[in-house]
PDB file of C-alpha atoms in Angstrom:
ATOM      1  CA  PRO A  54      31.256 -10.131 -21.289  1.00 50.00           C
ATOM      2  CA  ALA A  55      29.852  -6.890 -22.507  1.00 48.00           C
ATOM      3  CA  PRO A  56      27.915  -7.449 -26.247  1.00 52.00           C
ATOM      4  CA  GLU A  57      30.540  -6.274 -28.949  1.00 50.00           C
ATOM      5  CA  GLY A  58      30.474  -2.559 -28.982  1.00 49.00           C
ATOM      6  CA  LEU A  59      29.090  -1.805 -25.294  1.00 48.00           C
ATOM      7  CA  ALA A  60      32.182  -2.284 -23.877  1.00 48.00           C
ATOM      8  CA  GLU A  61      33.777   0.716 -25.443  1.00 47.00           C
ATOM      9  CA  ALA A  62      31.361   2.812 -25.077  1.00 50.00           C
ATOM     10  CA  PRO A  63      31.677   5.795 -22.755  1.00 53.00           C
ATOM     11  CA  ALA A  64      29.360   6.080 -19.346  1.00 49.00           C
ATOM     12  CA  ALA A  65      27.973   9.363 -21.408  1.00 53.00           C
ATOM     13  CA  ALA A  66      26.506   7.561 -24.110  1.00 48.00           C
ATOM     14  CA  PHE A  67      23.649   6.377 -21.625  1.00 44.00           C
ATOM     15  CA  ASP A  68      22.876   9.648 -20.251  1.00 54.00           C
ATOM     16  CA  GLY A  69      20.102  10.230 -22.256  1.00 50.00           C
ATOM     17  CA  PHE A  70      18.356   7.065 -20.875  1.00 47.00           C
ATOM     18  CA  ALA A  71      15.617   7.401 -18.881  1.00 52.00           C
ATOM     19  CA  ALA A  72      15.727   6.036 -15.221  1.00 52.00           C
ATOM     20  CA  PRO A  73      14.871   2.543 -14.406  1.00 54.00           C
ATOM     21  CA  SER A  74      11.312   1.706 -14.546  1.00 62.00           C
ATOM     22  CA  ALA A  75      11.565  -1.181 -12.315  1.00 61.00           C
ATOM     23  CA  ARG A  76      12.290  -1.422  -8.681  1.00 59.00           C
ATOM     24  CA  VAL A  77      14.088  -4.591  -7.405  1.00 62.00           C
ATOM     25  CA  GLU A  78      13.739  -5.679  -3.751  1.00 59.00           C
ATOM     26  CA  PRO A  79      17.153  -6.143  -2.178  1.00 53.00           C
ATOM     27  CA  ASP A  80      16.390  -8.932   0.188  1.00 57.00           C
ATOM     28  CA  ALA A  81      18.002 -12.345   0.218  1.00 59.00           C
ATOM     29  CA  ALA A  82      16.000 -14.919  -2.301  1.00 70.00           C
ATOM     30  CA  PRO A  83      12.629 -15.825  -0.957  1.00 74.00           C
ATOM     31  CA  ASP A  84      11.881 -18.759   1.073  1.00 78.00           C
ATOM     32  CA  GLN A  85      10.861 -22.031  -0.258  1.00 85.00           C
ATOM     33  CA  ALA A  86       7.529 -21.842   1.009  1.00 87.00           C
ATOM     34  CA  ALA A  87       6.829 -18.128   0.011  1.00 86.00           C
ATOM     35  CA  LEU A  88       7.543 -20.012  -3.551  1.00 88.00           C
ATOM     36  CA  ASP A  89       5.496 -22.520  -2.901  1.00 90.00           C
ATOM     37  CA  ARG A  90       2.463 -20.306  -2.657  1.00 93.00           C
ATOM     38  CA  PRO A  91       0.302 -20.182  -5.299  1.00 95.00           C
ATOM     39  CA  LEU A  92       0.955 -16.203  -6.524  1.00 97.00           C
ATOM     40  CA  GLY A  93       4.718 -16.684  -5.134  1.00 96.00           C
ATOM     41  CA  ALA A  94       6.971 -13.922  -3.734  1.00 96.00           C
ATOM     42  CA  ALA A  95       7.226 -10.451  -4.787  1.00 96.00           C
ATOM     43  CA  ARG A  96      10.523  -9.693  -6.642  1.00 95.00           C
ATOM     44  CA  ALA A  97       9.943  -6.073  -7.913  1.00 95.00           C
ATOM     45  CA  GLN A  98       7.766  -3.669  -9.149  1.00 96.00           C
ATOM     46  CA  ILE A  99       7.592  -2.182 -12.231  1.00 95.00           C
ATOM     47  CA  HIS A 100       6.722   0.950 -13.670  1.00 93.00           C
ATOM     48  CA  GLU A 101       4.979   1.414 -10.085  1.00 91.00           C
ATOM     49  CA  ASN A 102       1.741  -0.416 -11.414  1.00 94.00           C
ATOM     50  CA  TYR A 103       2.727  -4.105 -11.520  1.00 97.00           C
ATOM     51  CA  ILE A 104       4.290  -6.428  -9.141  1.00 97.00           C
ATOM     52  CA  LEU A 105       6.616  -9.384 -10.294  1.00 97.00           C
ATOM     53  CA  ALA A 106       6.498 -12.285  -8.486  1.00 97.00           C
ATOM     54  CA  GLN A 107       8.405 -15.551  -8.607  1.00 96.00           C
ATOM     55  CA  THR A 108       6.875 -18.879  -8.050  1.00 95.00           C
ATOM     56  CA  GLY A 109       8.672 -21.960  -8.039  1.00 93.00           C
ATOM     57  CA  ASP A 110       8.053 -22.892 -11.568  1.00 94.00           C
ATOM     58  CA  GLY A 111       7.427 -19.747 -13.281  1.00 96.00           C
ATOM     59  CA  MET A 112       6.620 -16.109 -12.451  1.00 97.00           C
ATOM     60  CA  ILE A 113       3.309 -14.035 -11.521  1.00 98.00           C
ATOM     61  CA  LEU A 114       2.567 -10.152 -12.989  1.00 98.00           C
ATOM     62  CA  VAL A 115       0.195  -8.564 -10.686  1.00 98.00           C
ATOM     63  CA  ASP A 116      -2.109  -5.323 -11.560  1.00 97.00           C
ATOM     64  CA  GLN A 117      -1.825  -3.619  -8.141  1.00 96.00           C
ATOM     65  CA  HIS A 118      -4.573  -1.240  -8.597  1.00 95.00           C
ATOM     66  CA  ALA A 119      -7.348  -3.803 -10.092  1.00 95.00           C
ATOM     67  CA  ALA A 120      -6.026  -6.203  -7.494  1.00 96.00           C
ATOM     68  CA  HIS A 121      -6.534  -4.381  -4.310  1.00 96.00           C
ATOM     69  CA  GLU A 122      -9.917  -2.344  -5.841  1.00 95.00           C
ATOM     70  CA  ARG A 123     -10.906  -6.393  -5.962  1.00 96.00           C
ATOM     71  CA  LEU A 124     -10.102  -6.966  -2.721  1.00 96.00           C
ATOM     72  CA  VAL A 125     -11.879  -4.148  -1.102  1.00 94.00           C
ATOM     73  CA  TYR A 126     -14.768  -4.478  -3.077  1.00 95.00           C
ATOM     74  CA  GLU A 127     -14.930  -7.936  -1.627  1.00 95.00           C
ATOM     75  CA  ARG A 128     -14.040  -6.719   1.984  1.00 94.00           C
ATOM     76  CA  LEU A 129     -17.057  -3.849   1.844  1.00 94.00           C
ATOM     77  CA  LYS A 130     -19.547  -6.548   0.079  1.00 93.00           C
ATOM     78  CA  ARG A 131     -18.855  -8.905   3.067  1.00 94.00           C
ATOM     79  CA  GLN A 132     -19.541  -6.143   5.698  1.00 94.00           C
ATOM     80  CA  MET A 133     -22.643  -5.245   4.323  1.00 92.00           C
ATOM     81  CA  ALA A 134     -24.006  -8.645   4.268  1.00 92.00           C
ATOM     82  CA  GLU A 135     -23.428  -9.135   7.894  1.00 91.00           C
ATOM     83  CA  THR A 136     -23.887  -5.884   9.730  1.00 87.00           C
ATOM     84  CA  GLY A 137     -23.645  -3.165   7.529  1.00 88.00           C
ATOM     85  CA  VAL A 138     -20.409  -1.205   6.063  1.00 93.00           C
ATOM     86  CA  THR A 139     -18.144  -0.222   9.148  1.00 94.00           C
ATOM     87  CA  ALA A 140     -17.499   3.385   9.159  1.00 96.00           C
ATOM     88  CA  GLN A 141     -15.604   5.973  10.255  1.00 96.00           C
ATOM     89  CA  ALA A 142     -16.711   9.092  11.798  1.00 96.00           C
ATOM     90  CA  LEU A 143     -14.578  12.379  10.250  1.00 95.00           C
ATOM     91  CA  LEU A 144     -13.519  15.025  12.730  1.00 94.00           C
ATOM     92  CA  ILE A 145     -15.003  17.658  10.920  1.00 95.00           C
ATOM     93  CA  PRO A 146     -17.730  17.397   8.334  1.00 96.00           C
ATOM     94  CA  GLU A 147     -16.703  17.353   4.948  1.00 96.00           C
ATOM     95  CA  ILE A 148     -19.300  19.958   3.066  1.00 97.00           C
ATOM     96  CA  VAL A 149     -19.812  18.742  -0.734  1.00 97.00           C
ATOM     97  CA  GLU A 150     -21.080  21.366  -3.151  1.00 97.00           C
ATOM     98  CA  LEU A 151     -23.912  20.054  -5.570  1.00 97.00           C
ATOM     99  CA  SER A 152     -26.444  21.149  -7.538  1.00 96.00           C
ATOM    100  CA  GLU A 153     -30.095  21.324  -5.883  1.00 95.00           C
ATOM    101  CA  GLY A 154     -30.817  18.440  -7.696  1.00 95.00           C
ATOM    102  CA  ASP A 155     -28.125  16.255  -7.069  1.00 95.00           C
ATOM    103  CA  ALA A 156     -27.918  16.921  -3.456  1.00 96.00           C
ATOM    104  CA  ALA A 157     -31.691  15.929  -3.114  1.00 95.00           C
ATOM    105  CA  ARG A 158     -31.383  12.937  -5.120  1.00 93.00           C
ATOM    106  CA  LEU A 159     -28.276  11.650  -3.008  1.00 95.00           C
ATOM    107  CA  LEU A 160     -30.485  12.625   0.353  1.00 96.00           C
ATOM    108  CA  ASP A 161     -33.076  10.407  -1.301  1.00 94.00           C
ATOM    109  CA  HIS A 162     -30.498   7.571  -0.796  1.00 93.00           C
ATOM    110  CA  ALA A 163     -29.331   8.356   2.120  1.00 95.00           C
ATOM    111  CA  GLY A 164     -30.430   5.598   4.067  1.00 93.00           C
ATOM    112  CA  ASP A 165     -29.295   3.110   1.835  1.00 92.00           C
ATOM    113  CA  LEU A 166     -25.707   4.875   1.807  1.00 94.00           C
ATOM    114  CA  ALA A 167     -25.545   4.395   5.713  1.00 94.00           C
ATOM    115  CA  ARG A 168     -25.675   0.686   4.783  1.00 92.00           C
ATOM    116  CA  LEU A 169     -22.752   1.569   2.912  1.00 94.00           C
ATOM    117  CA  GLY A 170     -20.594   3.046   5.658  1.00 95.00           C
ATOM    118  CA  LEU A 171     -21.250   6.718   4.009  1.00 96.00           C
ATOM    119  CA  SER A 172     -23.374   9.346   6.519  1.00 97.00           C
ATOM    120  CA  VAL A 173     -24.629  12.408   4.243  1.00 97.00           C
ATOM    121  CA  GLU A 174     -26.967  15.541   5.882  1.00 97.00           C
ATOM    122  CA  GLY A 175     -28.191  17.961   4.242  1.00 96.00           C
ATOM    123  CA  PHE A 176     -26.629  21.216   4.243  1.00 95.00           C
ATOM    124  CA  GLY A 177     -28.515  24.096   2.925  1.00 90.00           C
ATOM    125  CA  PRO A 178     -29.567  24.092  -0.574  1.00 89.00           C
ATOM    126  CA  GLY A 179     -27.546  22.348  -3.440  1.00 93.00           C
ATOM    127  CA  ALA A 180     -25.189  20.858  -0.629  1.00 96.00           C
ATOM    128  CA  VAL A 181     -24.440  17.839   2.104  1.00 97.00           C
ATOM    129  CA  ALA A 182     -22.437  17.278   4.651  1.00 98.00           C
ATOM    130  CA  VAL A 183     -20.420  14.366   4.748  1.00 98.00           C
ATOM    131  CA  ARG A 184     -20.253  12.794   8.784  1.00 97.00           C
ATOM    132  CA  GLU A 185     -18.703   9.143   7.929  1.00 97.00           C
ATOM    133  CA  THR A 186     -16.883   7.310   5.106  1.00 96.00           C
ATOM    134  CA  PRO A 187     -16.153   3.623   5.273  1.00 94.00           C
ATOM    135  CA  ALA A 188     -13.773   2.580   6.944  1.00 94.00           C
ATOM    136  CA  ALA A 189     -11.973  -0.210   4.235  1.00 92.00           C
ATOM    137  CA  LEU A 190     -11.434   3.159   2.135  1.00 92.00           C
ATOM    138  CA  GLY A 191      -9.004   4.379   4.972  1.00 90.00           C
ATOM    139  CA  ARG A 192      -8.481   7.982   3.797  1.00 89.00           C
ATOM    140  CA  VAL A 193     -10.563   9.398   1.010  1.00 90.00           C
ATOM    141  CA  ASP A 194     -11.608  12.468  -0.869  1.00 93.00           C
ATOM    142  CA  ALA A 195     -15.095  12.544   0.362  1.00 93.00           C
ATOM    143  CA  ALA A 196     -16.177  14.735  -2.360  1.00 94.00           C
ATOM    144  CA  ALA A 197     -15.059  12.474  -5.309  1.00 94.00           C
ATOM    145  CA  LEU A 198     -16.300   9.807  -3.020  1.00 94.00           C
ATOM    146  CA  VAL A 199     -19.828  11.635  -3.251  1.00 96.00           C
ATOM    147  CA  ARG A 200     -19.622  12.627  -6.914  1.00 95.00           C
ATOM    148  CA  ASP A 201     -18.925   9.274  -8.429  1.00 93.00           C
ATOM    149  CA  ILE A 202     -21.888   7.802  -6.163  1.00 94.00           C
ATOM    150  CA  LEU A 203     -24.078  10.243  -7.672  1.00 94.00           C
ATOM    151  CA  ASP A 204     -22.865   9.254 -11.417  1.00 92.00           C
ATOM    152  CA  GLU A 205     -23.288   5.531 -10.460  1.00 89.00           C
ATOM    153  CA  LEU A 206     -27.271   6.462  -9.255  1.00 88.00           C
ATOM    154  CA  ALA A 207     -27.558   8.210 -12.586  1.00 89.00           C
ATOM    155  CA  GLU A 208     -26.459   5.160 -14.825  1.00 85.00           C
ATOM    156  CA  GLN A 209     -28.331   2.871 -12.614  1.00 77.00           C
ATOM    157  CA  GLY A 210     -31.560   4.814 -12.407  1.00 71.00           C
ATOM    158  CA  SER A 211     -34.694   2.780 -10.591  1.00 64.00           C
ATOM    159  CA  SER A 212     -34.084  -0.043 -12.268  1.00 60.00           C
ATOM    160  CA  GLY A 213     -32.968  -3.391 -11.191  1.00 61.00           C
ATOM    161  CA  ALA A 214     -32.802  -4.898  -7.993  1.00 67.00           C
ATOM    162  CA  LEU A 215     -31.905  -2.518  -4.823  1.00 73.00           C
ATOM    163  CA  GLU A 216     -29.149  -5.024  -3.745  1.00 77.00           C
ATOM    164  CA  GLU A 217     -27.667  -4.840  -7.272  1.00 83.00           C
ATOM    165  CA  ARG A 218     -27.818  -0.911  -6.970  1.00 83.00           C
ATOM    166  CA  LEU A 219     -25.918  -0.955  -3.743  1.00 88.00           C
ATOM    167  CA  HIS A 220     -23.406  -3.681  -5.298  1.00 89.00           C
ATOM    168  CA  ALA A 221     -22.718  -1.397  -7.961  1.00 90.00           C
ATOM    169  CA  VAL A 222     -22.198   1.581  -5.582  1.00 91.00           C
ATOM    170  CA  LEU A 223     -19.829  -0.398  -3.275  1.00 93.00           C
ATOM    171  CA  SER A 224     -17.796  -1.096  -6.727  1.00 92.00           C
ATOM    172  CA  ARG A 225     -17.397   2.659  -7.313  1.00 90.00           C
ATOM    173  CA  MET A 226     -16.288   2.919  -3.626  1.00 92.00           C
ATOM    174  CA  ALA A 227     -13.785   0.455  -3.659  1.00 92.00           C
ATOM    175  CA  CYS A 228     -12.022   2.388  -6.505  1.00 90.00           C
ATOM    176  CA  HIS A 229     -11.049   5.010  -4.166  1.00 88.00           C
ATOM    177  CA  GLY A 230      -9.770   2.913  -1.425  1.00 85.00           C
ATOM    178  CA  SER A 231      -7.291   0.547  -3.669  1.00 88.00           C
ATOM    179  CA  VAL A 232      -3.963   1.207  -4.038  1.00 88.00           C
ATOM    180  CA  ARG A 233      -3.145   3.693  -6.916  1.00 83.00           C
ATOM    181  CA  SER A 234      -1.158   3.079  -9.963  1.00 82.00           C
ATOM    182  CA  GLY A 235       2.248   4.939  -9.569  1.00 84.00           C
ATOM    183  CA  ARG A 236       2.211   4.184  -5.701  1.00 88.00           C
ATOM    184  CA  ARG A 237       5.270   2.685  -4.833  1.00 91.00           C
ATOM    185  CA  MET A 238       5.156  -0.511  -2.633  1.00 94.00           C
ATOM    186  CA  SER A 239       7.401  -2.066  -0.037  1.00 93.00           C
ATOM    187  CA  ALA A 240       8.122  -5.772  -0.275  1.00 93.00           C
ATOM    188  CA  GLU A 241       6.075  -6.340   2.856  1.00 94.00           C
ATOM    189  CA  GLU A 242       3.000  -4.493   1.176  1.00 95.00           C
ATOM    190  CA  MET A 243       3.735  -6.469  -2.106  1.00 96.00           C
ATOM    191  CA  ASN A 244       3.367  -9.682  -0.170  1.00 95.00           C
ATOM    192  CA  ALA A 245       0.303  -9.090   1.822  1.00 96.00           C
ATOM    193  CA  LEU A 246      -1.531  -8.286  -1.202  1.00 97.00           C
ATOM    194  CA  LEU A 247      -0.215 -11.335  -2.526  1.00 97.00           C
ATOM    195  CA  ARG A 248      -1.260 -13.369   0.270  1.00 97.00           C
ATOM    196  CA  GLU A 249      -4.970 -11.684   0.451  1.00 97.00           C
ATOM    197  CA  MET A 250      -5.442 -12.375  -3.146  1.00 98.00           C
ATOM    198  CA  GLU A 251      -5.088 -16.092  -2.438  1.00 98.00           C
ATOM    199  CA  GLU A 252      -7.573 -15.863   0.205  1.00 97.00           C
ATOM    200  CA  THR A 253     -10.362 -13.593  -1.831  1.00 96.00           C
ATOM    201  CA  PRO A 254     -13.011 -15.184  -3.962  1.00 94.00           C
ATOM    202  CA  ARG A 255     -12.872 -13.933  -7.807  1.00 95.00           C
ATOM    203  CA  SER A 256      -9.616 -12.360  -6.838  1.00 97.00           C
ATOM    204  CA  GLY A 257      -8.440 -12.902 -10.371  1.00 97.00           C
ATOM    205  CA  GLN A 258     -10.790 -10.250 -11.885  1.00 96.00           C
ATOM    206  CA  CYS A 259     -10.729  -6.835 -11.007  1.00 93.00           C
ATOM    207  CA  ASN A 260     -14.376  -5.171 -10.811  1.00 90.00           C
ATOM    208  CA  HIS A 261     -14.875  -4.741 -14.446  1.00 90.00           C
ATOM    209  CA  GLY A 262     -14.040  -8.180 -15.840  1.00 92.00           C
ATOM    210  CA  ARG A 263     -10.347  -7.696 -16.123  1.00 94.00           C
ATOM    211  CA  PRO A 264      -7.534 -10.175 -15.528  1.00 97.00           C
ATOM    212  CA  THR A 265      -5.869  -8.825 -12.059  1.00 97.00           C
ATOM    213  CA  TRP A 266      -2.801 -11.442 -12.779  1.00 98.00           C
ATOM    214  CA  VAL A 267      -1.174 -13.269 -15.289  1.00 98.00           C
ATOM    215  CA  ARG A 268       0.870 -16.378 -14.828  1.00 97.00           C
ATOM    216  CA  LEU A 269       4.423 -17.266 -17.148  1.00 96.00           C
ATOM    217  CA  GLY A 270       5.161 -20.532 -16.128  1.00 95.00           C
ATOM    218  CA  LEU A 271       9.308 -21.355 -16.553  1.00 94.00           C
ATOM    219  CA  ASP A 272       8.659 -23.496 -19.767  1.00 94.00           C
ATOM    220  CA  ASP A 273       7.006 -20.328 -21.406  1.00 93.00           C
ATOM    221  CA  ILE A 274      10.015 -18.106 -20.872  1.00 93.00           C
ATOM    222  CA  GLU A 275      12.510 -20.979 -21.898  1.00 93.00           C
ATOM    223  CA  LYS A 276      10.423 -21.035 -25.422  1.00 92.00           C
ATOM    224  CA  LEU A 277      10.423 -17.484 -25.433  1.00 92.00           C
ATOM    225  CA  PHE A 278      14.399 -17.366 -25.269  1.00 93.00           C
ATOM    226  CA  GLY A 279      14.497 -20.786 -27.535  1.00 91.00           C
ATOM    227  CA  ARG A 280      15.525 -22.956 -24.944  1.00 87.00           C
ATOM    228  CA  ARG A 281      13.164 -25.590 -25.622  1.00 78.00           C
TER     229      ARG A 281
END
């Protein structure tokens, strides 16, 4: 039965409430194999930013952007350690307008950036042509990517080992290729993300050291409701 007072309330009384901020998957209950996985089976997306997954003994809450950013970063690192980051050619090179100093600084690192899947060439004073971007990033705003890399290069300066500086740039790149907050994900996409997290080292932390997921056991949930 409805709580006292709610059953008698006219429907219009609820008109001012915002639309639900959680989207529940209409699928049937997940199979036991999925529930037995470390990160369980996706059951809902909350505020279009968090994945709610059910496990055999509780639930998992995942920050979809932070988690995917880590996965992309680890993928880029693996590629760089092997044969270099796989690049995708742009059908039409994107011209990015910069200051002459920034353009020169970026071109000074063109060889290292090519290892990271980013191909840039000079395009007159104060501009560069982006010809290739890292394939792992998918469709990406090349101008925003270039400016973010310039910010990272400025922060890093010439201090530290080259590999450390390159990894810092990769981390910036990963942010551009990750699932954004506010993006709706299907059950298949959410479960694919959970499975890749289980297979990826260090997926429990984002590139900035924050947790990508938290667990709430059934015992903890029952304590919250005074059942234990």
